[in-house]
mmCIF file of C-alpha atoms in Angstrom:
data_model
loop_
_atom_site.group_PDB
_atom_site.id
_atom_site.type_symbol
_atom_site.label_atom_id
_atom_site.label_comp_id
_atom_site.label_asym_id
_atom_site.label_seq_id
_atom_site.Cartn_x
_atom_site.Cartn_y
_atom_site.Cartn_z
ATOM 1 C CA UNK A 1 164.346 -232.943 -81.073
ATOM 2 C CA UNK A 2 161.127 -234.636 -82.018
ATOM 3 C CA UNK A 3 162.165 -234.463 -85.698
ATOM 4 C CA UNK A 4 165.344 -236.455 -84.952
ATOM 5 C CA UNK A 5 163.452 -239.020 -82.898
ATOM 6 C CA UNK A 6 160.844 -239.597 -85.585
ATOM 7 C CA UNK A 7 163.514 -239.901 -88.306
ATOM 8 C CA UNK A 8 165.437 -242.515 -86.326
ATOM 9 C CA UNK A 9 162.254 -244.349 -85.406
ATOM 10 C CA UNK A 10 161.307 -244.600 -89.071
ATOM 11 C CA UNK A 11 164.772 -245.965 -89.917
ATOM 12 C CA UNK A 12 164.486 -248.554 -87.176
ATOM 13 C CA UNK A 13 167.558 -247.349 -85.235
ATOM 14 C CA UNK A 14 165.907 -245.629 -82.299
ATOM 15 C CA UNK A 15 168.546 -246.939 -79.900
ATOM 16 C CA UNK A 16 171.403 -244.984 -81.524
ATOM 17 C CA UNK A 17 172.134 -241.618 -79.867
ATOM 18 C CA UNK A 18 172.087 -238.442 -81.968
ATOM 19 C CA UNK A 19 175.436 -237.083 -83.034
ATOM 20 C CA UNK A 20 176.707 -233.680 -81.898
ATOM 21 C CA UNK A 21 176.094 -232.105 -85.297
ATOM 22 C CA UNK A 22 172.437 -233.108 -85.354
ATOM 23 C CA UNK A 23 171.879 -231.961 -81.735
ATOM 24 C CA UNK A 24 173.506 -228.602 -82.478
ATOM 25 C CA UNK A 25 171.354 -228.109 -85.545
ATOM 26 C CA UNK A 26 168.212 -228.891 -83.605
ATOM 27 C CA UNK A 27 169.258 -226.521 -80.834
ATOM 28 C CA UNK A 28 169.936 -223.760 -83.358
ATOM 29 C CA UNK A 29 166.512 -224.289 -84.911
ATOM 30 C CA UNK A 30 164.909 -224.082 -81.462
ATOM 31 C CA UNK A 31 166.783 -220.841 -80.744
ATOM 32 C CA UNK A 32 165.697 -219.336 -84.048
ATOM 33 C CA UNK A 33 162.094 -220.392 -83.629
ATOM 34 C CA UNK A 34 162.060 -219.110 -80.036
ATOM 35 C CA UNK A 35 163.492 -215.722 -81.028
ATOM 36 C CA UNK A 36 161.032 -215.471 -83.920
ATOM 37 C CA UNK A 37 158.107 -216.372 -81.687
ATOM 38 C CA UNK A 38 159.339 -213.945 -79.026
ATOM 39 C CA UNK A 39 159.569 -211.078 -81.532
ATOM 40 C CA UNK A 40 156.103 -211.944 -82.907
ATOM 41 C CA UNK A 41 154.631 -211.878 -79.409
ATOM 42 C CA UNK A 42 156.307 -208.560 -78.626
ATOM 43 C CA UNK A 43 155.001 -207.101 -81.887
ATOM 44 C CA UNK A 44 151.451 -208.195 -81.022
ATOM 45 C CA UNK A 45 151.723 -206.796 -77.486
ATOM 46 C CA UNK A 46 153.064 -203.471 -78.773
ATOM 47 C CA UNK A 47 150.324 -203.174 -81.381
ATOM 48 C CA UNK A 48 147.701 -203.899 -78.724
ATOM 49 C CA UNK A 49 149.204 -201.330 -76.357
ATOM 50 C CA UNK A 50 149.279 -198.745 -79.163
ATOM 51 C CA UNK A 51 145.511 -199.108 -79.546
ATOM 52 C CA UNK A 52 144.801 -198.345 -75.863
ATOM 53 C CA UNK A 53 143.460 -194.866 -75.013
ATOM 54 C CA UNK A 54 145.826 -193.992 -72.169
ATOM 55 C CA UNK A 55 143.947 -190.845 -71.134
ATOM 56 C CA UNK A 56 140.928 -193.021 -70.381
ATOM 57 C CA UNK A 57 143.154 -195.462 -68.479
ATOM 58 C CA UNK A 58 144.382 -192.555 -66.347
ATOM 59 C CA UNK A 59 140.821 -191.720 -65.353
ATOM 60 C CA UNK A 60 140.083 -195.346 -64.569
ATOM 61 C CA UNK A 61 143.277 -195.561 -62.518
ATOM 62 C CA UNK A 62 142.370 -192.437 -60.553
ATOM 63 C CA UNK A 63 138.864 -193.710 -59.880
ATOM 64 C CA UNK A 64 140.222 -197.067 -58.768
ATOM 65 C CA UNK A 65 142.738 -195.326 -56.500
ATOM 66 C CA UNK A 66 140.010 -193.231 -54.885
ATOM 67 C CA UNK A 67 137.840 -196.296 -54.306
ATOM 68 C CA UNK A 68 140.767 -198.205 -52.759
ATOM 69 C CA UNK A 69 141.618 -195.214 -50.535
ATOM 70 C CA UNK A 70 138.003 -194.978 -49.338
ATOM 71 C CA UNK A 71 137.908 -198.703 -48.561
ATOM 72 C CA UNK A 72 141.169 -198.502 -46.594
ATOM 73 C CA UNK A 73 139.920 -195.432 -44.694
ATOM 74 C CA UNK A 74 136.682 -197.227 -43.804
ATOM 75 C CA UNK A 75 138.597 -200.249 -42.534
ATOM 76 C CA UNK A 76 140.804 -198.029 -40.377
ATOM 77 C CA UNK A 77 137.849 -196.072 -38.995
ATOM 78 C CA UNK A 78 136.013 -199.299 -38.189
ATOM 79 C CA UNK A 79 139.063 -200.586 -36.334
ATOM 80 C CA UNK A 80 139.321 -197.399 -34.276
ATOM 81 C CA UNK A 81 135.592 -197.426 -33.445
ATOM 82 C CA UNK A 82 135.677 -201.106 -32.500
ATOM 83 C CA UNK A 83 138.623 -200.399 -30.199
ATOM 84 C CA UNK A 84 136.780 -197.485 -28.592
ATOM 85 C CA UNK A 85 133.676 -199.647 -28.110
ATOM 86 C CA UNK A 86 135.765 -202.191 -26.181
ATOM 87 C CA UNK A 87 136.303 -199.627 -23.421
ATOM 88 C CA UNK A 88 133.320 -199.820 -21.064
ATOM 89 C CA UNK A 89 132.697 -196.096 -20.379
ATOM 90 C CA UNK A 90 133.640 -194.406 -23.663
ATOM 91 C CA UNK A 91 130.647 -195.401 -25.879
ATOM 92 C CA UNK A 92 128.168 -193.967 -23.365
ATOM 93 C CA UNK A 93 130.176 -190.754 -23.066
ATOM 94 C CA UNK A 94 130.309 -190.385 -26.848
ATOM 95 C CA UNK A 95 126.535 -190.804 -27.075
ATOM 96 C CA UNK A 96 126.077 -188.171 -24.387
ATOM 97 C CA UNK A 97 128.469 -185.839 -26.222
ATOM 98 C CA UNK A 98 126.449 -186.324 -29.426
ATOM 99 C CA UNK A 99 123.231 -185.448 -27.650
ATOM 100 C CA UNK A 100 124.805 -182.323 -26.153
ATOM 101 C CA UNK A 101 126.105 -181.150 -29.551
ATOM 102 C CA UNK A 102 122.724 -181.746 -31.250
ATOM 103 C CA UNK A 103 120.959 -179.946 -28.400
ATOM 104 C CA UNK A 104 123.264 -176.918 -28.623
ATOM 105 C CA UNK A 105 122.926 -176.693 -32.388
ATOM 106 C CA UNK A 106 119.152 -177.009 -32.153
ATOM 107 C CA UNK A 107 118.963 -174.307 -29.479
ATOM 108 C CA UNK A 108 121.109 -171.931 -31.529
ATOM 109 C CA UNK A 109 119.466 -172.554 -34.914
ATOM 110 C CA UNK A 110 115.867 -173.660 -34.346
ATOM 111 C CA UNK A 111 114.463 -171.560 -31.493
ATOM 112 C CA UNK A 112 112.861 -168.773 -33.551
ATOM 113 C CA UNK A 113 111.012 -168.851 -36.858
ATOM 114 C CA UNK A 114 113.621 -166.574 -38.482
ATOM 115 C CA UNK A 115 116.425 -168.952 -37.518
ATOM 116 C CA UNK A 116 114.423 -171.938 -38.787
ATOM 117 C CA UNK A 117 113.763 -170.120 -42.080
ATOM 118 C CA UNK A 118 117.495 -169.368 -42.412
ATOM 119 C CA UNK A 119 118.336 -173.048 -41.867
ATOM 120 C CA UNK A 120 115.762 -174.131 -44.474
ATOM 121 C CA UNK A 121 117.114 -171.561 -46.979
ATOM 122 C CA UNK A 122 120.676 -172.734 -46.327
ATOM 123 C CA UNK A 123 119.691 -176.366 -46.908
ATOM 124 C CA UNK A 124 117.880 -175.461 -50.150
ATOM 125 C CA UNK A 125 120.919 -173.484 -51.391
ATOM 126 C CA UNK A 126 123.191 -176.441 -50.635
ATOM 127 C CA UNK A 127 120.785 -178.760 -52.424
ATOM 128 C CA UNK A 128 120.706 -176.523 -55.508
ATOM 129 C CA UNK A 129 124.480 -176.195 -55.474
ATOM 130 C CA UNK A 130 125.235 -179.913 -55.262
ATOM 131 C CA UNK A 131 122.223 -181.553 -56.912
ATOM 132 C CA UNK A 132 121.481 -178.912 -59.549
#
């Protein structure tokens, strides 16, 4: 359309409307240029996507999914713990329960030197297994 406007402006007849033939030709040129540009863009996008290593993207996607799942789980756990802490008696009972469990475990596993040695050996085996 800008071509028609500049041609009429140069001729000095900018007030005359464009005829149907000229408008149709301009519209056809716009359609052709749009379809050409669209196919060029699609060709560039496809060539870019062909260069991507999709196996690496799968690993990145899995890692991102795990991180998102951990974040969501932490938010849910925090909400549950905050709700429990709103109850006046429950936090104290949970602390008492924790002390009882630690006391029982300590009594069962740390009372004799043989049991303490077994716990130390178990911890060292776990450390070797996971840390190398």
